Tab-separated table of N, CA and C in Angstrom:
chain	number	residue	atom	x	y	z
A	1	UNK	N	109.906	82.658	109.115
A	1	UNK	CA	109.979	83.921	109.825
A	1	UNK	C	108.588	84.563	109.884
A	2	UNK	N	108.127	84.857	111.078
A	2	UNK	CA	106.816	85.457	111.252
A	2	UNK	C	106.902	86.963	111.079
A	3	UNK	N	106.068	87.493	110.203
A	3	UNK	CA	106.052	88.923	109.927
A	3	UNK	C	105.013	89.593	110.815
A	4	UNK	N	105.383	90.684	111.494
A	4	UNK	CA	104.419	91.417	112.303
A	4	UNK	C	103.405	92.082	111.391
A	5	UNK	N	102.157	92.079	111.854
A	5	UNK	CA	101.079	92.712	111.123
A	5	UNK	C	100.842	94.072	111.742
A	6	UNK	N	100.758	95.109	110.907
A	6	UNK	CA	100.476	96.443	111.421
A	6	UNK	C	99.118	96.443	112.120
A	7	UNK	N	99.066	97.026	113.299
A	7	UNK	CA	97.858	96.968	114.112
A	7	UNK	C	97.381	98.368	114.475
A	8	UNK	N	96.068	98.617	114.380
A	8	UNK	CA	95.511	99.904	114.767
A	8	UNK	C	95.248	100.040	116.264
A	9	UNK	N	95.588	99.045	117.032
A	9	UNK	CA	95.257	99.019	118.440
A	9	UNK	C	96.125	99.999	119.215
A	10	UNK	N	95.479	100.803	120.025
A	10	UNK	CA	96.145	101.752	120.885
A	10	UNK	C	95.704	101.477	122.309
A	11	UNK	N	96.609	100.985	123.126
A	11	UNK	CA	96.292	100.676	124.514
A	11	UNK	C	95.115	99.717	124.594
A	12	UNK	N	93.945	100.206	124.969
A	12	UNK	CA	92.801	99.314	125.164
A	12	UNK	C	91.567	99.807	124.417
A	13	UNK	N	91.779	100.439	123.257
A	13	UNK	CA	90.676	100.916	122.455
A	13	UNK	C	91.088	100.928	120.992
A	14	UNK	N	90.142	101.241	120.132
A	14	UNK	CA	90.394	101.308	118.688
A	14	UNK	C	90.158	102.752	118.247
A	15	UNK	N	91.199	103.573	118.194
A	15	UNK	CA	90.997	104.999	117.934
A	15	UNK	C	90.454	105.319	116.549
A	16	UNK	N	90.548	104.393	115.619
A	16	UNK	CA	90.047	104.662	114.266
A	16	UNK	C	88.539	104.468	114.152
A	17	UNK	N	87.901	103.893	115.154
A	17	UNK	CA	86.441	103.757	115.162
A	17	UNK	C	85.893	104.795	116.123
A	18	UNK	N	85.094	105.721	115.585
A	18	UNK	CA	84.671	106.870	116.373
A	18	UNK	C	83.899	106.477	117.635
A	19	UNK	N	83.118	105.428	117.596
A	19	UNK	CA	82.341	105.045	118.774
A	19	UNK	C	82.837	103.728	119.385
A	20	UNK	N	84.072	103.379	119.127
A	20	UNK	CA	84.620	102.132	119.661
A	20	UNK	C	84.672	102.187	121.181
A	21	UNK	N	84.273	101.103	121.823
A	21	UNK	CA	84.315	101.088	123.289
A	21	UNK	C	85.739	100.921	123.788
A	22	UNK	N	85.959	101.264	125.029
A	22	UNK	CA	87.237	101.019	125.672
A	22	UNK	C	87.133	99.712	126.445
A	23	UNK	N	88.156	98.908	126.355
A	23	UNK	CA	88.203	97.642	127.093
A	23	UNK	C	88.896	97.845	128.458
A	24	UNK	N	89.296	99.079	128.748
A	24	UNK	CA	89.993	99.379	129.989
A	24	UNK	C	89.116	99.027	131.199
A	25	UNK	N	89.703	98.325	132.146
A	25	UNK	CA	89.009	97.957	133.361
A	25	UNK	C	88.139	96.722	133.250
A	26	UNK	N	88.092	96.110	132.063
A	26	UNK	CA	87.231	94.930	131.880
A	26	UNK	C	87.980	93.638	132.093
A	27	UNK	N	89.305	93.689	132.153
A	27	UNK	CA	90.091	92.476	132.234
A	27	UNK	C	90.376	91.871	130.871
A	28	UNK	N	89.740	92.408	129.836
A	28	UNK	CA	89.978	91.944	128.464
A	28	UNK	C	91.140	92.724	127.869
A	29	UNK	N	91.970	92.069	127.111
A	29	UNK	CA	93.106	92.721	126.467
A	29	UNK	C	92.863	92.761	124.955
A	30	UNK	N	93.216	93.849	124.359
A	30	UNK	CA	93.106	93.962	122.913
A	30	UNK	C	94.005	92.892	122.282
A	31	UNK	N	93.493	92.229	121.281
A	31	UNK	CA	94.225	91.156	120.619
A	31	UNK	C	94.813	91.679	119.316
A	32	UNK	N	96.005	91.204	118.951
A	32	UNK	CA	96.605	91.648	117.690
A	32	UNK	C	95.888	91.013	116.496
A	33	UNK	N	96.063	91.581	115.307
A	33	UNK	CA	95.516	90.951	114.100
A	33	UNK	C	96.109	89.559	113.909
A	34	UNK	N	95.400	88.704	113.192
A	34	UNK	CA	95.905	87.367	112.902
A	34	UNK	C	95.599	86.998	111.442
A	35	UNK	N	96.278	85.993	110.963
A	35	UNK	CA	96.044	85.491	109.606
A	35	UNK	C	95.245	84.196	109.763
A	36	UNK	N	94.064	84.138	109.105
A	36	UNK	CA	93.254	82.921	109.239
A	36	UNK	C	93.742	81.833	108.278
A	37	UNK	N	93.063	80.698	108.293
A	37	UNK	CA	93.520	79.545	107.500
A	37	UNK	C	93.436	79.791	105.995
A	38	UNK	N	92.753	80.852	105.573
A	38	UNK	CA	92.676	81.198	104.161
A	38	UNK	C	93.737	82.203	103.748
A	39	UNK	N	94.601	82.591	104.707
A	39	UNK	CA	95.654	83.565	104.412
A	39	UNK	C	95.167	84.994	104.418
A	40	UNK	N	94.039	85.243	105.055
A	40	UNK	CA	93.468	86.579	105.115
A	40	UNK	C	93.742	87.194	106.483
A	41	UNK	N	94.228	88.426	106.502
A	41	UNK	CA	94.490	89.131	107.758
A	41	UNK	C	93.161	89.585	108.353
A	42	UNK	N	92.941	89.231	109.618
A	42	UNK	CA	91.701	89.595	110.319
A	42	UNK	C	92.093	90.504	111.487
A	43	UNK	N	91.433	91.669	111.545
A	43	UNK	CA	91.641	92.564	112.691
A	43	UNK	C	92.629	93.690	112.446
A	44	UNK	N	93.050	93.897	111.200
A	44	UNK	CA	93.978	94.993	110.952
A	44	UNK	C	93.244	96.268	110.520
A	45	UNK	N	91.933	96.201	110.352
A	45	UNK	CA	91.070	97.327	109.981
A	45	UNK	C	91.303	97.832	108.569
A	46	UNK	N	92.074	97.119	107.788
A	46	UNK	CA	92.308	97.543	106.399
A	46	UNK	C	91.398	96.780	105.426
A	47	UNK	N	91.012	95.574	105.819
A	47	UNK	CA	90.100	94.759	105.015
A	47	UNK	C	90.586	94.619	103.567
A	48	UNK	N	91.892	94.515	103.413
A	48	UNK	CA	92.456	94.524	102.079
A	48	UNK	C	93.449	93.398	101.836
A	49	UNK	N	93.223	92.240	102.422
A	49	UNK	CA	94.104	91.120	102.208
A	49	UNK	C	93.945	90.620	100.778
A	50	UNK	N	95.035	90.393	100.071
A	50	UNK	CA	94.946	89.944	98.683
A	50	UNK	C	94.221	88.596	98.521
A	51	UNK	N	94.256	87.753	99.552
A	51	UNK	CA	93.598	86.445	99.476
A	51	UNK	C	92.127	86.502	99.850
A	52	UNK	N	91.610	87.663	100.200
A	52	UNK	CA	90.231	87.770	100.641
A	52	UNK	C	89.241	87.432	99.537
A	53	UNK	N	88.194	86.674	99.869
A	53	UNK	CA	87.146	86.423	98.896
A	53	UNK	C	86.510	87.710	98.371
A	54	UNK	N	86.606	88.790	99.145
A	54	UNK	CA	86.037	90.056	98.682
A	54	UNK	C	86.727	90.556	97.410
A	55	UNK	N	87.981	90.144	97.199
A	55	UNK	CA	88.691	90.557	95.980
A	55	UNK	C	88.320	89.714	94.773
A	56	UNK	N	87.687	88.570	95.005
A	56	UNK	CA	87.297	87.711	93.906
A	56	UNK	C	85.784	87.471	93.886
A	57	UNK	N	85.032	88.365	94.507
A	57	UNK	CA	83.586	88.157	94.657
A	57	UNK	C	82.891	88.177	93.316
A	58	UNK	N	81.920	87.290	93.138
A	58	UNK	CA	81.095	87.238	91.933
A	58	UNK	C	79.730	86.700	92.309
A	59	UNK	N	78.843	86.605	91.341
A	59	UNK	CA	77.507	86.042	91.590
A	59	UNK	C	77.588	84.574	91.985
A	60	UNK	N	78.680	83.910	91.641
A	60	UNK	CA	78.847	82.486	91.962
A	60	UNK	C	79.466	82.258	93.354
A	61	UNK	N	79.919	83.311	93.995
A	61	UNK	CA	80.567	83.168	95.311
A	61	UNK	C	79.528	82.858	96.375
A	62	UNK	N	79.752	81.795	97.117
A	62	UNK	CA	78.868	81.429	98.227
A	62	UNK	C	79.276	82.253	99.451
A	63	UNK	N	78.398	83.120	99.949
A	63	UNK	CA	78.753	83.966	101.099
A	63	UNK	C	79.189	83.188	102.337
A	64	UNK	N	78.785	81.911	102.429
A	64	UNK	CA	79.141	81.128	103.610
A	64	UNK	C	80.647	80.880	103.700
A	65	UNK	N	81.370	81.148	102.604
A	65	UNK	CA	82.835	80.992	102.646
A	65	UNK	C	83.451	81.922	103.705
A	66	UNK	N	82.745	83.012	104.018
A	66	UNK	CA	83.267	83.956	105.007
A	66	UNK	C	82.545	83.851	106.340
A	67	UNK	N	81.986	82.684	106.629
A	67	UNK	CA	81.325	82.448	107.916
A	67	UNK	C	82.238	81.661	108.836
A	68	UNK	N	82.104	81.868	110.116
A	68	UNK	CA	82.890	81.124	111.091
A	68	UNK	C	83.822	81.994	111.889
A	69	UNK	N	84.326	81.434	112.981
A	69	UNK	CA	85.180	82.176	113.896
A	69	UNK	C	86.465	82.697	113.286
A	70	UNK	N	86.962	82.016	112.235
A	70	UNK	CA	88.226	82.470	111.656
A	70	UNK	C	88.099	83.781	110.885
A	71	UNK	N	86.862	84.295	110.771
A	71	UNK	CA	86.619	85.559	110.091
A	71	UNK	C	86.296	86.689	111.076
A	72	UNK	N	86.251	86.378	112.363
A	72	UNK	CA	85.859	87.362	113.384
A	72	UNK	C	87.017	87.597	114.321
A	73	UNK	N	87.381	88.851	114.491
A	73	UNK	CA	88.452	89.209	115.451
A	73	UNK	C	87.827	89.367	116.832
A	74	UNK	N	88.478	88.853	117.888
A	74	UNK	CA	87.860	88.908	119.216
A	74	UNK	C	87.698	90.308	119.806
A	75	UNK	N	88.531	91.260	119.429
A	75	UNK	CA	88.391	92.610	120.003
A	75	UNK	C	88.245	93.703	118.945
A	76	UNK	N	88.783	93.532	117.738
A	76	UNK	CA	88.644	94.527	116.695
A	76	UNK	C	87.525	94.097	115.761
A	77	UNK	N	86.304	94.255	116.255
A	77	UNK	CA	85.142	93.863	115.491
A	77	UNK	C	84.061	94.910	115.680
A	78	UNK	N	83.424	95.296	114.611
A	78	UNK	CA	82.394	96.331	114.657
A	78	UNK	C	81.245	95.936	115.590
A	79	UNK	N	81.103	94.666	115.866
A	79	UNK	CA	80.051	94.188	116.753
A	79	UNK	C	80.152	94.740	118.166
A	80	UNK	N	81.377	95.151	118.591
A	80	UNK	CA	81.529	95.707	119.933
A	80	UNK	C	80.820	97.064	120.046
A	81	UNK	N	80.455	97.681	118.930
A	81	UNK	CA	79.785	98.969	118.989
A	81	UNK	C	78.286	98.843	119.226
A	82	UNK	N	77.744	97.646	119.246
A	82	UNK	CA	76.313	97.469	119.481
A	82	UNK	C	76.002	97.689	120.969
A	83	UNK	N	74.797	98.173	121.272
A	83	UNK	CA	74.444	98.406	122.673
A	83	UNK	C	74.564	97.149	123.547
A	84	UNK	N	74.191	95.991	122.981
A	84	UNK	CA	74.231	94.750	123.758
A	84	UNK	C	75.677	94.390	124.140
A	85	UNK	N	76.599	94.512	123.205
A	85	UNK	CA	77.997	94.155	123.503
A	85	UNK	C	78.666	95.217	124.364
A	86	UNK	N	78.303	96.468	124.203
A	86	UNK	CA	78.844	97.512	125.077
A	86	UNK	C	78.377	97.277	126.521
A	87	UNK	N	77.126	96.810	126.689
A	87	UNK	CA	76.616	96.497	128.024
A	87	UNK	C	77.411	95.354	128.644
A	88	UNK	N	77.813	94.382	127.833
A	88	UNK	CA	78.639	93.288	128.359
A	88	UNK	C	79.957	93.834	128.900
A	89	UNK	N	80.566	94.770	128.179
A	89	UNK	CA	81.818	95.362	128.658
A	89	UNK	C	81.598	96.128	129.959
A	90	UNK	N	80.512	96.858	130.053
A	90	UNK	CA	80.240	97.636	131.258
A	90	UNK	C	80.067	96.713	132.464
A	91	UNK	N	79.476	95.548	132.250
A	91	UNK	CA	79.313	94.593	133.349
A	91	UNK	C	80.659	94.056	133.844
A	92	UNK	N	81.646	93.990	132.942
A	92	UNK	CA	82.963	93.486	133.314
A	92	UNK	C	83.857	94.571	133.905
A	93	UNK	N	83.479	95.811	133.700
A	93	UNK	CA	84.346	96.923	134.122
A	93	UNK	C	84.408	96.998	135.630
A	94	UNK	N	85.605	96.956	136.179
A	94	UNK	CA	85.796	96.961	137.622
A	94	UNK	C	85.771	98.369	138.204
A	95	UNK	N	85.924	99.384	137.362
A	95	UNK	CA	85.977	100.737	137.885
A	95	UNK	C	84.593	101.343	138.156
A	96	UNK	N	83.536	100.538	138.074
A	96	UNK	CA	82.199	101.046	138.367
A	96	UNK	C	81.889	101.065	139.865
A	97	UNK	N	82.784	100.555	140.661
A	97	UNK	CA	82.574	100.545	142.104
A	97	UNK	C	82.637	101.988	142.630
A	98	UNK	N	81.801	102.321	143.602
A	98	UNK	CA	81.848	103.700	144.152
A	98	UNK	C	83.164	103.941	144.898
A	99	UNK	N	83.598	105.193	144.871
A	99	UNK	CA	84.821	105.558	145.589
A	99	UNK	C	84.594	105.405	147.080
A	100	UNK	N	85.516	104.723	147.716
A	100	UNK	CA	85.397	104.537	149.180
A	100	UNK	C	86.725	104.968	149.795
A	101	UNK	N	86.661	105.670	150.906
A	101	UNK	CA	87.860	106.062	151.624
A	101	UNK	C	87.797	105.383	152.981
A	102	UNK	N	88.871	104.791	153.466
A	102	UNK	CA	88.812	103.998	154.695
A	102	UNK	C	88.405	104.758	155.948
A	103	UNK	N	88.727	106.045	156.067
A	103	UNK	CA	88.389	106.722	157.325
A	103	UNK	C	87.739	108.089	157.138
A	104	UNK	N	87.330	108.432	155.949
A	104	UNK	CA	86.675	109.732	155.685
A	104	UNK	C	85.355	109.483	154.978
A	105	UNK	N	84.338	110.221	155.353
A	105	UNK	CA	83.048	110.155	154.681
A	105	UNK	C	83.063	111.230	153.587
A	106	UNK	N	83.505	110.842	152.427
A	106	UNK	CA	83.635	111.820	151.336
A	106	UNK	C	82.288	112.273	150.790
A	107	UNK	N	81.223	111.562	151.147
A	107	UNK	CA	79.885	111.962	150.711
A	107	UNK	C	79.154	112.820	151.709
A	108	UNK	N	79.771	113.125	152.857
A	108	UNK	CA	79.109	113.892	153.903
A	108	UNK	C	78.737	115.283	153.370
A	109	UNK	N	77.485	115.634	153.509
A	109	UNK	CA	77.023	116.947	153.081
A	109	UNK	C	76.824	117.090	151.595
A	110	UNK	N	77.019	116.028	150.849
A	110	UNK	CA	76.872	116.131	149.402
A	110	UNK	C	75.425	116.042	148.945
A	111	UNK	N	74.538	115.591	149.819
A	111	UNK	CA	73.152	115.441	149.395
A	111	UNK	C	72.240	116.492	149.984
């Protein structure tokens, strides 16, 4: 039986991150949290999975244990807050097109 993971996702943004970008209009959909091959929940924003190496960290822990795609959530990742990744979202956003009306010049006299 698959247990649902509590998710902080609201529509197309992450309301718990103050500067989180909106994915609205980009064609990208927020992805739910998942459990990786180590049994750690990724993308729930709690960072408190009992199986996480963070709970057993020591001087002997090799940090590379937490490297790889299975540790990165595709949409709930702090990396989306960087200027470079935000620019990628803006390039995908379809709502950047100027407003056009088929038979009215809505810009007439505006300049």
